[in-house]
Amino acid sequence: MSGRDRREGRPDGVAGDPMAGDHPDPASPDPARMDRIALPRLNPWLALLILVLLGFGYIGLWGWLLGGGP
């Protein structure tokens, strides 16, 4: 094909195969790239404290909604 990319089309003007070539789906994450992303770390004690506070807030919200009052 005289060095052309197969997606560009053929020299005679006929469109090429849009699925040709090694072009992965852009919607799917690349596992090799996902391994290189540095995510922030959270202290386990801080995560536990946040979960406990959210739990007490959830219980308090339901108590307030059911008419317990402050």
PDB file of C-alpha atoms in Angstrom:
ATOM      1  CA  MET A   1       0.000   0.000   0.000  1.00  0.00           C
ATOM      2  CA  SER A   2       2.930   2.262  -0.666  1.00  0.00           C
ATOM      3  CA  GLY A   3       3.581   3.117   2.994  1.00  0.00           C
ATOM      4  CA  ARG A   4       0.165   4.622   3.727  1.00  0.00           C
ATOM      5  CA  ASP A   5      -1.790   3.980   6.872  1.00  0.00           C
ATOM      6  CA  ARG A   6      -4.614   1.551   6.101  1.00  0.00           C
ATOM      7  CA  ARG A   7      -7.132   3.872   7.750  1.00  0.00           C
ATOM      8  CA  GLU A   8      -6.413   6.718   5.312  1.00  0.00           C
ATOM      9  CA  GLY A   9      -7.660   4.860   2.308  1.00  0.00           C
ATOM     10  CA  ARG A  10      -6.267   3.215  -0.757  1.00  0.00           C
ATOM     11  CA  PRO A  11      -4.416   5.025  -3.538  1.00  0.00           C
ATOM     12  CA  ASP A  12      -7.342   4.421  -5.926  1.00  0.00           C
ATOM     13  CA  GLY A  13      -9.631   6.564  -3.744  1.00  0.00           C
ATOM     14  CA  VAL A  14     -11.581   3.768  -2.043  1.00  0.00           C
ATOM     15  CA  ALA A  15     -11.963   4.309   1.691  1.00  0.00           C
ATOM     16  CA  GLY A  16      -9.895   2.095   3.917  1.00  0.00           C
ATOM     17  CA  ASP A  17     -11.155  -0.191   6.653  1.00  0.00           C
ATOM     18  CA  PRO A  18     -11.970   2.000   9.699  1.00  0.00           C
ATOM     19  CA  MET A  19     -11.270  -0.923  12.014  1.00  0.00           C
ATOM     20  CA  ALA A  20      -7.867  -1.634  10.495  1.00  0.00           C
ATOM     21  CA  GLY A  21      -4.651  -0.948  12.302  1.00  0.00           C
ATOM     22  CA  ASP A  22      -3.611  -1.287  15.905  1.00  0.00           C
ATOM     23  CA  HIS A  23      -5.840   1.365  17.485  1.00  0.00           C
ATOM     24  CA  PRO A  24      -7.257   0.214  20.832  1.00  0.00           C
ATOM     25  CA  ASP A  25     -10.626   1.402  22.045  1.00  0.00           C
ATOM     26  CA  PRO A  26     -10.097   4.849  23.652  1.00  0.00           C
ATOM     27  CA  ALA A  27     -12.943   4.185  26.101  1.00  0.00           C
ATOM     28  CA  SER A  28     -11.194   1.205  27.695  1.00  0.00           C
ATOM     29  CA  PRO A  29      -8.422   2.011  30.199  1.00  0.00           C
ATOM     30  CA  ASP A  30      -4.915   0.919  29.367  1.00  0.00           C
ATOM     31  CA  PRO A  31      -3.792  -1.434  32.179  1.00  0.00           C
ATOM     32  CA  ALA A  32      -0.127  -0.486  31.773  1.00  0.00           C
ATOM     33  CA  ARG A  33      -0.980   3.205  32.101  1.00  0.00           C
ATOM     34  CA  MET A  34      -3.261   2.580  35.098  1.00  0.00           C
ATOM     35  CA  ASP A  35      -0.333   1.006  36.976  1.00  0.00           C
ATOM     36  CA  ARG A  36       1.723   4.190  36.605  1.00  0.00           C
ATOM     37  CA  ILE A  37      -0.898   6.562  38.040  1.00  0.00           C
ATOM     38  CA  ALA A  38       0.153   7.655  41.534  1.00  0.00           C
ATOM     39  CA  LEU A  39      -2.910   7.802  43.749  1.00  0.00           C
ATOM     40  CA  PRO A  40      -2.759   9.679  47.041  1.00  0.00           C
ATOM     41  CA  ARG A  41      -2.540   7.466  50.121  1.00  0.00           C
ATOM     42  CA  LEU A  42      -4.874   7.948  53.073  1.00  0.00           C
ATOM     43  CA  ASN A  43      -3.918   7.112  56.635  1.00  0.00           C
ATOM     44  CA  PRO A  44      -6.039   4.099  57.714  1.00  0.00           C
ATOM     45  CA  TRP A  45      -6.846   5.736  61.074  1.00  0.00           C
ATOM     46  CA  LEU A  46      -8.070   8.855  59.318  1.00  0.00           C
ATOM     47  CA  ALA A  47     -10.211   6.747  56.990  1.00  0.00           C
ATOM     48  CA  LEU A  48     -11.701   4.940  60.005  1.00  0.00           C
ATOM     49  CA  LEU A  49     -12.432   8.250  61.734  1.00  0.00           C
ATOM     50  CA  ILE A  50     -14.166   9.572  58.621  1.00  0.00           C
ATOM     51  CA  LEU A  51     -16.298   6.425  58.374  1.00  0.00           C
ATOM     52  CA  VAL A  52     -17.274   6.622  62.066  1.00  0.00           C
ATOM     53  CA  LEU A  53     -18.234  10.288  61.748  1.00  0.00           C
ATOM     54  CA  LEU A  54     -20.265   9.540  58.631  1.00  0.00           C
ATOM     55  CA  GLY A  55     -22.004   6.718  60.494  1.00  0.00           C
ATOM     56  CA  PHE A  56     -22.930   8.945  63.434  1.00  0.00           C
ATOM     57  CA  GLY A  57     -24.119  11.612  61.014  1.00  0.00           C
ATOM     58  CA  TYR A  58     -26.275   9.066  59.203  1.00  0.00           C
ATOM     59  CA  ILE A  59     -27.815   7.864  62.479  1.00  0.00           C
ATOM     60  CA  GLY A  60     -28.376  11.452  63.614  1.00  0.00           C
ATOM     61  CA  LEU A  61     -29.995  12.395  60.323  1.00  0.00           C
ATOM     62  CA  TRP A  62     -32.476   9.530  60.542  1.00  0.00           C
ATOM     63  CA  GLY A  63     -33.230  10.367  64.154  1.00  0.00           C
ATOM     64  CA  TRP A  64     -33.920  13.967  63.193  1.00  0.00           C
ATOM     65  CA  LEU A  65     -36.053  12.968  60.194  1.00  0.00           C
ATOM     66  CA  LEU A  66     -38.145  10.579  62.279  1.00  0.00           C
ATOM     67  CA  GLY A  67     -39.038  13.358  64.697  1.00  0.00           C
ATOM     68  CA  GLY A  68     -36.575  12.859  67.529  1.00  0.00           C
ATOM     69  CA  GLY A  69     -35.453  16.475  67.381  1.00  0.00           C
ATOM     70  CA  PRO A  70     -32.113  17.824  68.602  1.00  0.00           C
TER      71      PRO A  70
END
